[in-house]
C-alpha cells in the first residue's frame, strides 16, 4: 500500500485518470442496476413473472463484464470492445423495434409507461457505450494514461512478488 501511494503520488495525472475510470464504472453500474430493476418491474406489470436466473444473474454478469472492460488499471485496447457493444446494442434495439414495437410504441407507452421508460433506457445504451469508447480511446493522452496505469500495475505486482519471495 505504501509503495502504491508513493508511485501514484509521483504521477498524479495517472491517479486522477484511474479515479475517472472508476467513476465511469460506478455510473454505468448505477444505470445498469436501475435498468434491471425497472425491467423486472415492467415484466411483472406485463404478468411475465420473476425468474431469478435471468432477471437477477444476467445484470450481475453484465456488470462483471463492464467492470472488466472499463478496468481502471488496464490498457485502453480493452476499451475498444465498447464500440462493438454499441453496435450490437443498436442492432438489437432496432430489431426489437421493427419486430415488436413498430407502429405500436405510442400505444404501448400509453398503456404501460414503465415499458416506455425501459425502452428509452435501452435506446440510450448504445449511445452510452459509444460515448465511453470515444472518451477512453480517441484522445492520445487518455490512451497514454491507460497504458501508464497498466505499467504501474505491473511494476507494483512485480514489487509485491519480490517482497513475498524475500519473506
Short mmCIF file of C-alpha atoms in Angstrom, two decimals:
data_model
loop_
_atom_site.label_atom_id
_atom_site.label_comp_id
_atom_site.label_asym_id
_atom_site.label_seq_id
_atom_site.Cartn_x
_atom_site.Cartn_y
_atom_site.Cartn_z
CA UNK A 1 0.00 0.00 0.00
CA UNK A 2 2.83 2.37 0.82
CA UNK A 3 4.54 1.61 -2.48
CA UNK A 4 1.26 2.16 -4.34
CA UNK A 5 0.74 5.56 -2.69
CA UNK A 6 4.34 6.53 -3.44
CA UNK A 7 4.10 5.54 -7.11
CA UNK A 8 0.73 7.20 -7.70
CA UNK A 9 1.83 10.24 -5.69
CA UNK A 10 4.67 10.67 -8.20
CA UNK A 11 2.18 10.51 -11.10
CA UNK A 12 -0.98 12.38 -10.07
CA UNK A 13 -2.37 12.51 -13.62
CA UNK A 14 -2.42 8.70 -13.74
CA UNK A 15 -4.05 8.55 -10.31
CA UNK A 16 -6.69 11.05 -11.49
CA UNK A 17 -7.27 9.01 -14.67
CA UNK A 18 -7.85 5.86 -12.62
CA UNK A 19 -10.39 7.76 -10.50
CA UNK A 20 -12.19 8.89 -13.67
CA UNK A 21 -12.39 5.34 -14.99
CA UNK A 22 -13.75 4.14 -11.64
CA UNK A 23 -16.34 6.93 -11.74
CA UNK A 24 -17.39 5.86 -15.25
CA UNK A 25 -17.85 2.30 -14.00
CA UNK A 26 -19.90 3.45 -10.99
CA UNK A 27 -22.15 5.48 -13.30
CA UNK A 28 -22.64 2.51 -15.63
CA UNK A 29 -23.26 0.19 -12.68
CA UNK A 30 -25.94 2.50 -11.29
CA UNK A 31 -27.52 2.82 -14.74
CA UNK A 32 -27.43 -0.96 -15.25
CA UNK A 33 -28.94 -1.71 -11.85
CA UNK A 34 -31.70 0.87 -12.37
CA UNK A 35 -32.40 -0.60 -15.81
CA UNK A 36 -32.56 -4.12 -14.34
CA UNK A 37 -34.95 -3.08 -11.57
CA UNK A 38 -37.22 -1.23 -13.99
CA UNK A 39 -37.11 -4.16 -16.44
CA UNK A 40 -38.14 -6.58 -13.70
CA UNK A 41 -40.95 -4.23 -12.67
CA UNK A 42 -42.12 -3.92 -16.30
CA UNK A 43 -42.08 -7.71 -16.70
CA UNK A 44 -44.12 -8.02 -13.51
CA UNK A 45 -46.55 -5.43 -14.83
CA UNK A 46 -46.96 -7.47 -18.02
CA UNK A 47 -47.54 -10.63 -15.97
CA UNK A 48 -44.36 -12.37 -17.13
CA UNK A 49 -43.35 -13.44 -13.62
CA UNK A 50 -39.99 -13.30 -11.86
CA UNK A 51 -37.17 -15.63 -12.86
CA UNK A 52 -34.14 -15.44 -10.56
CA UNK A 53 -31.60 -16.72 -13.06
CA UNK A 54 -32.42 -14.39 -15.91
CA UNK A 55 -33.74 -11.40 -14.01
CA UNK A 56 -31.04 -11.15 -11.35
CA UNK A 57 -27.96 -13.02 -12.51
CA UNK A 58 -27.92 -11.61 -16.06
CA UNK A 59 -27.44 -7.96 -14.96
CA UNK A 60 -24.80 -9.06 -12.46
CA UNK A 61 -22.98 -10.96 -15.21
CA UNK A 62 -23.22 -7.90 -17.47
CA UNK A 63 -21.86 -5.67 -14.69
CA UNK A 64 -18.93 -8.03 -14.29
CA UNK A 65 -18.03 -7.68 -17.97
CA UNK A 66 -18.46 -3.92 -17.90
CA UNK A 67 -16.03 -3.77 -14.96
CA UNK A 68 -13.56 -5.92 -16.88
CA UNK A 69 -13.74 -3.76 -19.99
CA UNK A 70 -13.54 -0.41 -18.15
CA UNK A 71 -10.72 -1.75 -15.93
CA UNK A 72 -9.10 1.32 -14.30
CA UNK A 73 -5.70 -0.36 -14.32
CA UNK A 74 -5.97 -1.89 -17.78
CA UNK A 75 -4.83 -0.77 -21.18
CA UNK A 76 -7.04 1.29 -23.48
CA UNK A 77 -7.15 -1.54 -26.02
CA UNK A 78 -9.67 -3.48 -23.95
CA UNK A 79 -11.95 -0.41 -24.03
CA UNK A 80 -12.36 -0.93 -27.79
CA UNK A 81 -14.97 -3.59 -27.02
CA UNK A 82 -17.40 -0.76 -26.25
CA UNK A 83 -17.53 0.13 -29.96
CA UNK A 84 -18.62 -3.43 -30.70
CA UNK A 85 -21.13 -3.39 -27.82
CA UNK A 86 -22.59 -0.09 -29.02
CA UNK A 87 -23.12 -1.51 -32.49
CA UNK A 88 -24.61 -4.77 -31.15
CA UNK A 89 -27.00 -2.95 -28.81
CA UNK A 90 -28.07 -0.63 -31.60
CA UNK A 91 -28.80 -3.65 -33.82
CA UNK A 92 -30.72 -5.40 -31.02
CA UNK A 93 -32.77 -2.27 -30.28
CA UNK A 94 -33.55 -1.76 -33.95
CA UNK A 95 -34.52 -5.40 -34.38
CA UNK A 96 -36.72 -5.28 -31.26
CA UNK A 97 -38.42 -2.12 -32.50
CA UNK A 98 -39.04 -3.46 -36.01
CA UNK A 99 -40.29 -6.87 -34.88
CA UNK A 100 -42.26 -5.93 -31.78
CA UNK A 101 -42.93 -2.23 -31.39
CA UNK A 102 -43.15 -0.65 -34.82
CA UNK A 103 -46.43 1.18 -35.10
CA UNK A 104 -47.43 0.16 -31.56
CA UNK A 105 -44.90 2.08 -29.46
CA UNK A 106 -47.10 5.12 -28.60
CA UNK A 107 -49.99 2.83 -27.70
CA UNK A 108 -47.80 0.56 -25.55
CA UNK A 109 -46.17 3.51 -23.78
CA UNK A 110 -49.57 4.99 -23.06
CA UNK A 111 -50.81 1.72 -21.54
CA UNK A 112 -47.56 0.81 -19.76
CA UNK A 113 -45.37 3.89 -19.22
CA UNK A 114 -42.80 1.81 -17.36
CA UNK A 115 -42.16 -0.22 -20.51
CA UNK A 116 -41.58 3.04 -22.37
CA UNK A 117 -39.01 4.11 -19.78
CA UNK A 118 -37.22 0.75 -20.09
CA UNK A 119 -37.22 1.02 -23.90
CA UNK A 120 -35.84 4.58 -23.69
CA UNK A 121 -33.09 3.38 -21.35
CA UNK A 122 -32.26 0.58 -23.77
CA UNK A 123 -32.07 3.10 -26.61
CA UNK A 124 -29.53 5.10 -24.58
CA UNK A 125 -27.24 2.11 -24.00
CA UNK A 126 -25.59 2.22 -27.47
CA UNK A 127 -25.01 5.96 -27.05
CA UNK A 128 -23.51 5.44 -23.59
CA UNK A 129 -21.23 2.68 -24.83
CA UNK A 130 -20.16 4.76 -27.82
CA UNK A 131 -19.52 7.76 -25.58
CA UNK A 132 -17.46 5.67 -23.18
CA UNK A 133 -15.48 4.14 -26.04
CA UNK A 134 -14.74 7.52 -27.58
CA UNK A 135 -13.78 9.08 -24.24
CA UNK A 136 -11.45 6.24 -23.32
CA UNK A 137 -9.82 5.67 -26.72
CA UNK A 138 -9.94 8.74 -29.00
CA UNK A 139 -7.61 11.00 -27.07
CA UNK A 140 -3.92 10.10 -27.30
CA UNK A 141 -3.49 11.44 -23.77
CA UNK A 142 -6.16 9.06 -22.44
CA UNK A 143 -4.57 6.11 -24.24
CA UNK A 144 -1.16 7.00 -22.82
CA UNK A 145 -2.58 7.37 -19.30
CA UNK A 146 -4.25 3.95 -19.57
CA UNK A 147 -1.03 2.35 -20.79
CA UNK A 148 0.92 4.01 -17.98
CA UNK A 149 -1.63 2.83 -15.39
CA UNK A 150 -1.15 -0.71 -16.68
CA UNK A 151 2.65 -0.36 -16.49
CA UNK A 152 2.41 0.89 -12.91
CA UNK A 153 0.13 -2.02 -12.03
CA UNK A 154 2.68 -4.47 -13.45
CA UNK A 155 5.50 -2.77 -11.55
CA UNK A 156 3.52 -2.98 -8.32
CA UNK A 157 2.78 -6.67 -8.94
CA UNK A 158 6.48 -7.36 -9.50
CA UNK A 159 7.34 -5.39 -6.37
CA UNK A 160 4.83 -7.40 -4.32
CA UNK A 161 6.19 -10.64 -5.80
CA UNK A 162 9.76 -9.63 -4.89
CA UNK A 163 8.68 -8.80 -1.34
CA UNK A 164 6.91 -12.13 -0.91
CA UNK A 165 9.90 -14.09 -2.22
CA UNK A 166 12.19 -12.34 0.32
CA UNK A 167 9.95 -13.41 3.19
#
